[in-house]
């Protein structure tokens, strides 16, 4: 949900201050421009950047497209190779696939069972014409946190630009673009309790990163993203970043406690539950559990008064098991039985307890109906059975 403090900051710019922030000839424009520049500083402060390095976009999908296609195309005369991972968000993978049709080569690094990448494999993947490495900070499906600082060091040593999709990380864990040697970073408004439809991309000035813009127009946002910046949305993003900076530590502690409560209670009551992704290196607000011998979709249907998902919102229409779970080597049947729980700033203890209680109740009910569960109780090893196709 949007934080009420964010809405308060936006309201004046939806009514009284309606000028175009790019109009230089009247006071209405100047008011909006001042508000936009304040928001730019607020976003920059959260990640330790200079405000001139922040470009407003419509969200992390656009920022990811800009970073990957923009860098690849700008340096294409000399560099034709990109490195990413198999567990990135769809918009990163699809941007890479699109570049492959333009003649670029992409290395999709596998991840370990924990969901983390192997830094030695990353080192080995560099080629003389690698222009960009793109690795997300916190995975949107399993909450795993990659070793961003180490990746930044490796990229800097190879003189290759490093982009990270930090939509799930900023405002939730401390991020500093200089300390982590990040050259490009994607940010989303609604992941940090700001408005939907706005985001930003951080583009480093020194050493300077050049991109080819995706859209042409009036040259706003340093010519990298033409189009009128929506002042109310930018103001909302700025306010959300400021609130997140002040409350990050408190939020993190509280969310960690709620996550611990959820996982512990479920695991105490229900056997054969697997937590997907690394236990240590993770953001606690994103929990992915597989309930063996239960169809994930059935559990979602049973818990229809709780907002849960079996993957990311972007892929929730397909019945394919999550490609992120496949990449960490989850068995097909377990991947189909996984549920993602999201805990945020406004989640209450009552909501967690209600979800836990409903979850336990329905998992037990669905297992009682499952012939597979019955066979397992009788000590039959399901992997040893030769299923025949009728």
PDB file of N, CA, C and O in Angstrom, residues 272-337:
ATOM      1  N   UNK A 272       7.410 -31.626   6.051  1.00  0.00           N
ATOM      2  CA  UNK A 272       7.704 -31.549   4.617  1.00  0.00           C
ATOM      3  C   UNK A 272       7.437 -30.180   4.009  1.00  0.00           C
ATOM      4  O   UNK A 272       6.756 -30.057   2.995  1.00  0.00           O
ATOM      5  N   UNK A 273       7.941 -29.149   4.688  1.00  0.00           N
ATOM      6  CA  UNK A 273       7.884 -27.801   4.113  1.00  0.00           C
ATOM      7  C   UNK A 273       9.318 -27.373   3.840  1.00  0.00           C
ATOM      8  O   UNK A 273      10.184 -27.520   4.703  1.00  0.00           O
ATOM      9  N   UNK A 274       9.566 -26.891   2.641  1.00  0.00           N
ATOM     10  CA  UNK A 274      10.925 -26.486   2.270  1.00  0.00           C
ATOM     11  C   UNK A 274      10.959 -24.979   2.070  1.00  0.00           C
ATOM     12  O   UNK A 274      10.085 -24.413   1.405  1.00  0.00           O
ATOM     13  N   UNK A 275      11.970 -24.314   2.653  1.00  0.00           N
ATOM     14  CA  UNK A 275      12.131 -22.878   2.406  1.00  0.00           C
ATOM     15  C   UNK A 275      13.082 -22.733   1.229  1.00  0.00           C
ATOM     16  O   UNK A 275      14.197 -23.262   1.245  1.00  0.00           O
ATOM     17  N   UNK A 276      12.644 -22.048   0.192  1.00  0.00           N
ATOM     18  CA  UNK A 276      13.473 -21.902  -1.012  1.00  0.00           C
ATOM     19  C   UNK A 276      14.426 -20.720  -0.882  1.00  0.00           C
ATOM     20  O   UNK A 276      14.024 -19.654  -0.439  1.00  0.00           O
ATOM     21  N   UNK A 277      15.663 -20.946  -1.304  1.00  0.00           N
ATOM     22  CA  UNK A 277      16.650 -19.861  -1.257  1.00  0.00           C
ATOM     23  C   UNK A 277      17.472 -19.886   0.018  1.00  0.00           C
ATOM     24  O   UNK A 277      17.105 -20.505   1.007  1.00  0.00           O
ATOM     25  N   UNK A 278      18.588 -19.188  -0.036  1.00  0.00           N
ATOM     26  CA  UNK A 278      19.548 -19.160   1.065  1.00  0.00           C
ATOM     27  C   UNK A 278      18.918 -18.625   2.352  1.00  0.00           C
ATOM     28  O   UNK A 278      18.217 -17.622   2.340  1.00  0.00           O
ATOM     29  N   UNK A 279      19.205 -19.290   3.474  1.00  0.00           N
ATOM     30  CA  UNK A 279      18.625 -18.888   4.752  1.00  0.00           C
ATOM     31  C   UNK A 279      19.294 -17.621   5.314  1.00  0.00           C
ATOM     32  O   UNK A 279      18.679 -16.833   6.019  1.00  0.00           O
ATOM     33  N   UNK A 280      20.613 -17.480   5.015  1.00  0.00           N
ATOM     34  CA  UNK A 280      21.390 -16.381   5.597  1.00  0.00           C
ATOM     35  C   UNK A 280      21.265 -15.103   4.780  1.00  0.00           C
ATOM     36  O   UNK A 280      20.880 -14.059   5.273  1.00  0.00           O
ATOM     37  N   UNK A 281      21.655 -15.223   3.490  1.00  0.00           N
ATOM     38  CA  UNK A 281      21.733 -14.034   2.633  1.00  0.00           C
ATOM     39  C   UNK A 281      20.382 -13.783   1.992  1.00  0.00           C
ATOM     40  O   UNK A 281      20.122 -14.225   0.890  1.00  0.00           O
ATOM     41  N   UNK A 282      19.525 -13.054   2.722  1.00  0.00           N
ATOM     42  CA  UNK A 282      18.192 -12.858   2.174  1.00  0.00           C
ATOM     43  C   UNK A 282      17.567 -11.600   2.764  1.00  0.00           C
ATOM     44  O   UNK A 282      18.008 -11.097   3.799  1.00  0.00           O
ATOM     45  N   UNK A 283      16.522 -11.143   2.094  1.00  0.00           N
ATOM     46  CA  UNK A 283      15.687 -10.080   2.662  1.00  0.00           C
ATOM     47  C   UNK A 283      14.493 -10.781   3.302  1.00  0.00           C
ATOM     48  O   UNK A 283      13.791 -11.547   2.629  1.00  0.00           O
ATOM     49  N   UNK A 284      14.251 -10.567   4.599  1.00  0.00           N
ATOM     50  CA  UNK A 284      13.259 -11.377   5.309  1.00  0.00           C
ATOM     51  C   UNK A 284      11.805 -11.188   4.851  1.00  0.00           C
ATOM     52  O   UNK A 284      10.966 -12.043   5.094  1.00  0.00           O
ATOM     53  N   UNK A 285      11.499 -10.080   4.194  1.00  0.00           N
ATOM     54  CA  UNK A 285      10.113  -9.807   3.823  1.00  0.00           C
ATOM     55  C   UNK A 285       9.584 -10.612   2.657  1.00  0.00           C
ATOM     56  O   UNK A 285       8.404 -10.526   2.323  1.00  0.00           O
ATOM     57  N   UNK A 286      10.456 -11.408   2.027  1.00  0.00           N
ATOM     58  CA  UNK A 286      10.015 -12.223   0.887  1.00  0.00           C
ATOM     59  C   UNK A 286      10.328 -13.682   1.202  1.00  0.00           C
ATOM     60  O   UNK A 286      11.498 -14.067   1.255  1.00  0.00           O
ATOM     61  N   UNK A 287       9.281 -14.459   1.450  1.00  0.00           N
ATOM     62  CA  UNK A 287       9.475 -15.849   1.879  1.00  0.00           C
ATOM     63  C   UNK A 287       8.831 -16.777   0.862  1.00  0.00           C
ATOM     64  O   UNK A 287       7.673 -16.579   0.501  1.00  0.00           O
ATOM     65  N   UNK A 288       9.569 -17.773   0.421  1.00  0.00           N
ATOM     66  CA  UNK A 288       9.017 -18.712  -0.552  1.00  0.00           C
ATOM     67  C   UNK A 288       9.087 -20.117   0.043  1.00  0.00           C
ATOM     68  O   UNK A 288      10.173 -20.643   0.302  1.00  0.00           O
ATOM     69  N   UNK A 289       7.907 -20.702   0.279  1.00  0.00           N
ATOM     70  CA  UNK A 289       7.856 -22.037   0.888  1.00  0.00           C
ATOM     71  C   UNK A 289       7.224 -23.032  -0.080  1.00  0.00           C
ATOM     72  O   UNK A 289       6.256 -22.708  -0.765  1.00  0.00           O
ATOM     73  N   UNK A 290       7.793 -24.241  -0.126  1.00  0.00           N
ATOM     74  CA  UNK A 290       7.167 -25.316  -0.903  1.00  0.00           C
ATOM     75  C   UNK A 290       6.527 -26.301   0.061  1.00  0.00           C
ATOM     76  O   UNK A 290       7.175 -26.776   1.000  1.00  0.00           O
ATOM     77  N   UNK A 291       5.247 -26.592  -0.167  1.00  0.00           N
ATOM     78  CA  UNK A 291       4.511 -27.548   0.658  1.00  0.00           C
ATOM     79  C   UNK A 291       4.387 -28.839  -0.151  1.00  0.00           C
ATOM     80  O   UNK A 291       3.552 -28.920  -1.047  1.00  0.00           O
ATOM     81  N   UNK A 292       5.231 -29.810   0.163  1.00  0.00           N
ATOM     82  CA  UNK A 292       5.232 -31.044  -0.629  1.00  0.00           C
ATOM     83  C   UNK A 292       3.853 -31.704  -0.622  1.00  0.00           C
ATOM     84  O   UNK A 292       3.127 -31.637   0.370  1.00  0.00           O
ATOM     85  N   UNK A 293       3.522 -32.343  -1.736  1.00  0.00           N
ATOM     86  CA  UNK A 293       2.268 -33.099  -1.924  1.00  0.00           C
ATOM     87  C   UNK A 293       1.012 -32.227  -1.897  1.00  0.00           C
ATOM     88  O   UNK A 293      -0.079 -32.710  -1.654  1.00  0.00           O
ATOM     89  N   UNK A 294       1.196 -30.922  -2.109  1.00  0.00           N
ATOM     90  CA  UNK A 294       0.041 -30.025  -2.209  1.00  0.00           C
ATOM     91  C   UNK A 294       0.213 -29.202  -3.475  1.00  0.00           C
ATOM     92  O   UNK A 294       1.303 -28.689  -3.731  1.00  0.00           O
ATOM     93  N   UNK A 295      -0.834 -29.095  -4.273  1.00  0.00           N
ATOM     94  CA  UNK A 295      -0.768 -28.266  -5.480  1.00  0.00           C
ATOM     95  C   UNK A 295      -0.839 -26.794  -5.065  1.00  0.00           C
ATOM     96  O   UNK A 295      -1.775 -26.390  -4.367  1.00  0.00           O
ATOM     97  N   UNK A 296       0.172 -26.030  -5.446  1.00  0.00           N
ATOM     98  CA  UNK A 296       0.233 -24.619  -5.046  1.00  0.00           C
ATOM     99  C   UNK A 296      -1.026 -23.849  -5.406  1.00  0.00           C
ATOM    100  O   UNK A 296      -1.536 -23.042  -4.617  1.00  0.00           O
ATOM    101  N   UNK A 297      -1.535 -24.116  -6.628  1.00  0.00           N
ATOM    102  CA  UNK A 297      -2.731 -23.382  -7.072  1.00  0.00           C
ATOM    103  C   UNK A 297      -3.922 -23.695  -6.166  1.00  0.00           C
ATOM    104  O   UNK A 297      -4.731 -22.817  -5.865  1.00  0.00           O
ATOM    105  N   UNK A 298      -4.048 -24.956  -5.725  1.00  0.00           N
ATOM    106  CA  UNK A 298      -5.175 -25.331  -4.839  1.00  0.00           C
ATOM    107  C   UNK A 298      -5.056 -24.590  -3.513  1.00  0.00           C
ATOM    108  O   UNK A 298      -6.051 -24.137  -2.945  1.00  0.00           O
ATOM    109  N   UNK A 299      -3.829 -24.489  -3.029  1.00  0.00           N
ATOM    110  CA  UNK A 299      -3.626 -23.797  -1.754  1.00  0.00           C
ATOM    111  C   UNK A 299      -3.959 -22.312  -1.911  1.00  0.00           C
ATOM    112  O   UNK A 299      -4.594 -21.708  -1.036  1.00  0.00           O
ATOM    113  N   UNK A 300      -3.559 -21.727  -3.044  1.00  0.00           N
ATOM    114  CA  UNK A 300      -3.882 -20.317  -3.291  1.00  0.00           C
ATOM    115  C   UNK A 300      -5.398 -20.105  -3.318  1.00  0.00           C
ATOM    116  O   UNK A 300      -5.914 -19.141  -2.774  1.00  0.00           O
ATOM    117  N   UNK A 301      -6.075 -21.028  -3.984  1.00  0.00           N
ATOM    118  CA  UNK A 301      -7.542 -20.917  -4.079  1.00  0.00           C
ATOM    119  C   UNK A 301      -8.177 -21.024  -2.691  1.00  0.00           C
ATOM    120  O   UNK A 301      -9.117 -20.319  -2.356  1.00  0.00           O
ATOM    121  N   UNK A 302      -7.634 -21.948  -1.879  1.00  0.00           N
ATOM    122  CA  UNK A 302      -8.182 -22.150  -0.536  1.00  0.00           C
ATOM    123  C   UNK A 302      -7.938 -20.917   0.340  1.00  0.00           C
ATOM    124  O   UNK A 302      -8.721 -20.603   1.226  1.00  0.00           O
ATOM    125  N   UNK A 303      -6.833 -20.210   0.075  1.00  0.00           N
ATOM    126  CA  UNK A 303      -6.491 -19.036   0.884  1.00  0.00           C
ATOM    127  C   UNK A 303      -6.881 -17.754   0.145  1.00  0.00           C
ATOM    128  O   UNK A 303      -6.129 -16.798   0.125  1.00  0.00           O
ATOM    129  N   UNK A 304      -8.067 -17.766  -0.486  1.00  0.00           N
ATOM    130  CA  UNK A 304      -8.353 -16.640  -1.381  1.00  0.00           C
ATOM    131  C   UNK A 304      -8.593 -15.306  -0.665  1.00  0.00           C
ATOM    132  O   UNK A 304      -8.605 -14.274  -1.307  1.00  0.00           O
ATOM    133  N   UNK A 305      -8.789 -15.341   0.669  1.00  0.00           N
ATOM    134  CA  UNK A 305      -8.928 -14.052   1.362  1.00  0.00           C
ATOM    135  C   UNK A 305      -7.570 -13.514   1.824  1.00  0.00           C
ATOM    136  O   UNK A 305      -7.494 -12.490   2.485  1.00  0.00           O
ATOM    137  N   UNK A 306      -6.484 -14.214   1.465  1.00  0.00           N
ATOM    138  CA  UNK A 306      -5.139 -13.724   1.766  1.00  0.00           C
ATOM    139  C   UNK A 306      -4.453 -13.464   0.422  1.00  0.00           C
ATOM    140  O   UNK A 306      -4.560 -14.265  -0.493  1.00  0.00           O
ATOM    141  N   UNK A 307      -3.783 -12.309   0.312  1.00  0.00           N
ATOM    142  CA  UNK A 307      -3.118 -12.008  -0.959  1.00  0.00           C
ATOM    143  C   UNK A 307      -1.747 -12.680  -0.978  1.00  0.00           C
ATOM    144  O   UNK A 307      -0.796 -12.213  -0.352  1.00  0.00           O
ATOM    145  N   UNK A 308      -1.670 -13.798  -1.697  1.00  0.00           N
ATOM    146  CA  UNK A 308      -0.417 -14.564  -1.821  1.00  0.00           C
ATOM    147  C   UNK A 308      -0.189 -14.810  -3.299  1.00  0.00           C
ATOM    148  O   UNK A 308      -1.035 -14.516  -4.125  1.00  0.00           O
ATOM    149  N   UNK A 309       0.969 -15.385  -3.625  1.00  0.00           N
ATOM    150  CA  UNK A 309       1.171 -15.735  -5.036  1.00  0.00           C
ATOM    151  C   UNK A 309       2.078 -16.940  -5.127  1.00  0.00           C
ATOM    152  O   UNK A 309       2.729 -17.328  -4.164  1.00  0.00           O
ATOM    153  N   UNK A 310       2.095 -17.526  -6.322  1.00  0.00           N
ATOM    154  CA  UNK A 310       2.981 -18.685  -6.490  1.00  0.00           C
ATOM    155  C   UNK A 310       4.208 -18.291  -7.292  1.00  0.00           C
ATOM    156  O   UNK A 310       5.070 -19.098  -7.578  1.00  0.00           O
ATOM    157  N   UNK A 311       4.297 -17.026  -7.681  1.00  0.00           N
ATOM    158  CA  UNK A 311       5.481 -16.533  -8.409  1.00  0.00           C
ATOM    159  C   UNK A 311       5.434 -15.028  -8.376  1.00  0.00           C
ATOM    160  O   UNK A 311       4.913 -14.448  -7.434  1.00  0.00           O
ATOM    161  N   UNK A 312       5.930 -14.359  -9.414  1.00  0.00           N
ATOM    162  CA  UNK A 312       5.837 -12.901  -9.437  1.00  0.00           C
ATOM    163  C   UNK A 312       4.521 -12.522 -10.099  1.00  0.00           C
ATOM    164  O   UNK A 312       3.944 -13.303 -10.846  1.00  0.00           O
ATOM    165  N   UNK A 313       4.067 -11.298  -9.848  1.00  0.00           N
ATOM    166  CA  UNK A 313       2.794 -10.847 -10.421  1.00  0.00           C
ATOM    167  C   UNK A 313       2.842 -10.924 -11.944  1.00  0.00           C
ATOM    168  O   UNK A 313       1.847 -11.220 -12.600  1.00  0.00           O
ATOM    169  N   UNK A 314       4.026 -10.657 -12.491  1.00  0.00           N
ATOM    170  CA  UNK A 314       4.173 -10.603 -13.951  1.00  0.00           C
ATOM    171  C   UNK A 314       3.974 -11.966 -14.597  1.00  0.00           C
ATOM    172  O   UNK A 314       3.679 -12.057 -15.775  1.00  0.00           O
ATOM    173  N   UNK A 315       4.180 -13.032 -13.815  1.00  0.00           N
ATOM    174  CA  UNK A 315       4.049 -14.366 -14.420  1.00  0.00           C
ATOM    175  C   UNK A 315       2.880 -15.129 -13.812  1.00  0.00           C
ATOM    176  O   UNK A 315       2.746 -16.326 -14.013  1.00  0.00           O
ATOM    177  N   UNK A 316       2.018 -14.424 -13.048  1.00  0.00           N
ATOM    178  CA  UNK A 316       0.974 -15.144 -12.305  1.00  0.00           C
ATOM    179  C   UNK A 316      -0.120 -15.700 -13.222  1.00  0.00           C
ATOM    180  O   UNK A 316      -0.965 -16.449 -12.782  1.00  0.00           O
ATOM    181  N   UNK A 317      -0.103 -15.316 -14.503  1.00  0.00           N
ATOM    182  CA  UNK A 317      -1.144 -15.829 -15.405  1.00  0.00           C
ATOM    183  C   UNK A 317      -0.788 -17.198 -15.980  1.00  0.00           C
ATOM    184  O   UNK A 317      -1.631 -17.900 -16.512  1.00  0.00           O
ATOM    185  N   UNK A 318       0.500 -17.588 -15.884  1.00  0.00           N
ATOM    186  CA  UNK A 318       0.866 -18.869 -16.515  1.00  0.00           C
ATOM    187  C   UNK A 318       0.944 -19.970 -15.468  1.00  0.00           C
ATOM    188  O   UNK A 318       1.259 -19.719 -14.308  1.00  0.00           O
ATOM    189  N   UNK A 319       0.664 -21.196 -15.886  1.00  0.00           N
ATOM    190  CA  UNK A 319       0.683 -22.321 -14.953  1.00  0.00           C
ATOM    191  C   UNK A 319       2.037 -23.029 -14.923  1.00  0.00           C
ATOM    192  O   UNK A 319       2.208 -24.022 -14.241  1.00  0.00           O
ATOM    193  N   UNK A 320       2.971 -22.506 -15.704  1.00  0.00           N
ATOM    194  CA  UNK A 320       4.328 -23.071 -15.672  1.00  0.00           C
ATOM    195  C   UNK A 320       4.908 -22.879 -14.270  1.00  0.00           C
ATOM    196  O   UNK A 320       4.697 -21.835 -13.669  1.00  0.00           O
ATOM    197  N   UNK A 321       5.685 -23.846 -13.771  1.00  0.00           N
ATOM    198  CA  UNK A 321       6.317 -23.569 -12.470  1.00  0.00           C
ATOM    199  C   UNK A 321       7.352 -22.458 -12.647  1.00  0.00           C
ATOM    200  O   UNK A 321       7.884 -22.266 -13.738  1.00  0.00           O
ATOM    201  N   UNK A 322       7.602 -21.731 -11.575  1.00  0.00           N
ATOM    202  CA  UNK A 322       8.492 -20.581 -11.632  1.00  0.00           C
ATOM    203  C   UNK A 322       9.882 -20.932 -12.176  1.00  0.00           C
ATOM    204  O   UNK A 322      10.506 -21.893 -11.731  1.00  0.00           O
ATOM    205  N   UNK A 323      10.362 -20.119 -13.121  1.00  0.00           N
ATOM    206  CA  UNK A 323      11.704 -20.377 -13.675  1.00  0.00           C
ATOM    207  C   UNK A 323      12.800 -20.106 -12.643  1.00  0.00           C
ATOM    208  O   UNK A 323      13.898 -20.654 -12.734  1.00  0.00           O
ATOM    209  N   UNK A 324      12.482 -19.274 -11.640  1.00  0.00           N
ATOM    210  CA  UNK A 324      13.466 -19.013 -10.578  1.00  0.00           C
ATOM    211  C   UNK A 324      13.672 -20.289  -9.753  1.00  0.00           C
ATOM    212  O   UNK A 324      14.801 -20.686  -9.452  1.00  0.00           O
ATOM    213  N   UNK A 325      12.564 -20.952  -9.414  1.00  0.00           N
ATOM    214  CA  UNK A 325      12.667 -22.198  -8.636  1.00  0.00           C
ATOM    215  C   UNK A 325      13.338 -23.293  -9.465  1.00  0.00           C
ATOM    216  O   UNK A 325      14.123 -24.087  -8.951  1.00  0.00           O
ATOM    217  N   UNK A 326      13.046 -23.305 -10.766  1.00  0.00           N
ATOM    218  CA  UNK A 326      13.717 -24.277 -11.635  1.00  0.00           C
ATOM    219  C   UNK A 326      15.225 -24.052 -11.625  1.00  0.00           C
ATOM    220  O   UNK A 326      16.001 -25.000 -11.577  1.00  0.00           O
ATOM    221  N   UNK A 327      15.604 -22.780 -11.675  1.00  0.00           N
ATOM    222  CA  UNK A 327      17.033 -22.449 -11.747  1.00  0.00           C
ATOM    223  C   UNK A 327      17.781 -22.861 -10.486  1.00  0.00           C
ATOM    224  O   UNK A 327      18.969 -23.162 -10.538  1.00  0.00           O
ATOM    225  N   UNK A 328      17.092 -22.868  -9.324  1.00  0.00           N
ATOM    226  CA  UNK A 328      17.802 -23.286  -8.101  1.00  0.00           C
ATOM    227  C   UNK A 328      17.688 -24.800  -7.908  1.00  0.00           C
ATOM    228  O   UNK A 328      18.043 -25.332  -6.862  1.00  0.00           O
ATOM    229  N   UNK A 329      17.158 -25.480  -8.934  1.00  0.00           N
ATOM    230  CA  UNK A 329      17.165 -26.942  -8.917  1.00  0.00           C
ATOM    231  C   UNK A 329      16.028 -27.566  -8.133  1.00  0.00           C
ATOM    232  O   UNK A 329      16.098 -28.720  -7.718  1.00  0.00           O
ATOM    233  N   UNK A 330      14.944 -26.803  -7.913  1.00  0.00           N
ATOM    234  CA  UNK A 330      13.784 -27.372  -7.210  1.00  0.00           C
ATOM    235  C   UNK A 330      13.118 -28.408  -8.108  1.00  0.00           C
ATOM    236  O   UNK A 330      12.930 -28.170  -9.297  1.00  0.00           O
ATOM    237  N   UNK A 331      12.745 -29.546  -7.530  1.00  0.00           N
ATOM    238  CA  UNK A 331      12.023 -30.557  -8.313  1.00  0.00           C
ATOM    239  C   UNK A 331      10.731 -29.961  -8.859  1.00  0.00           C
ATOM    240  O   UNK A 331      10.099 -29.146  -8.198  1.00  0.00           O
ATOM    241  N   UNK A 332      10.351 -30.445 -10.030  1.00  0.00           N
ATOM    242  CA  UNK A 332       9.132 -29.953 -10.696  1.00  0.00           C
ATOM    243  C   UNK A 332       7.918 -29.987  -9.755  1.00  0.00           C
ATOM    244  O   UNK A 332       7.175 -29.024  -9.649  1.00  0.00           O
ATOM    245  N   UNK A 333       7.736 -31.113  -9.038  1.00  0.00           N
ATOM    246  CA  UNK A 333       6.553 -31.220  -8.171  1.00  0.00           C
ATOM    247  C   UNK A 333       6.607 -30.225  -7.009  1.00  0.00           C
ATOM    248  O   UNK A 333       5.595 -29.635  -6.621  1.00  0.00           O
ATOM    249  N   UNK A 334       7.810 -30.004  -6.465  1.00  0.00           N
ATOM    250  CA  UNK A 334       7.934 -29.030  -5.369  1.00  0.00           C
ATOM    251  C   UNK A 334       7.746 -27.604  -5.881  1.00  0.00           C
ATOM    252  O   UNK A 334       7.183 -26.757  -5.201  1.00  0.00           O
ATOM    253  N   UNK A 335       8.233 -27.354  -7.099  1.00  0.00           N
ATOM    254  CA  UNK A 335       8.087 -26.013  -7.673  1.00  0.00           C
ATOM    255  C   UNK A 335       6.609 -25.683  -7.848  1.00  0.00           C
ATOM    256  O   UNK A 335       6.186 -24.543  -7.662  1.00  0.00           O
ATOM    257  N   UNK A 336       5.813 -26.705  -8.179  1.00  0.00           N
ATOM    258  CA  UNK A 336       4.376 -26.490  -8.349  1.00  0.00           C
ATOM    259  C   UNK A 336       3.667 -26.278  -7.021  1.00  0.00           C
ATOM    260  O   UNK A 336       2.513 -25.874  -6.990  1.00  0.00           O
ATOM    261  N   UNK A 337       4.348 -26.615  -5.911  1.00  0.00           N
ATOM    262  CA  UNK A 337       3.674 -26.514  -4.616  1.00  0.00           C
ATOM    263  C   UNK A 337       4.211 -25.347  -3.797  1.00  0.00           C
ATOM    264  O   UNK A 337       4.094 -25.319  -2.587  1.00  0.00           O
TER     265      UNK A 337
END
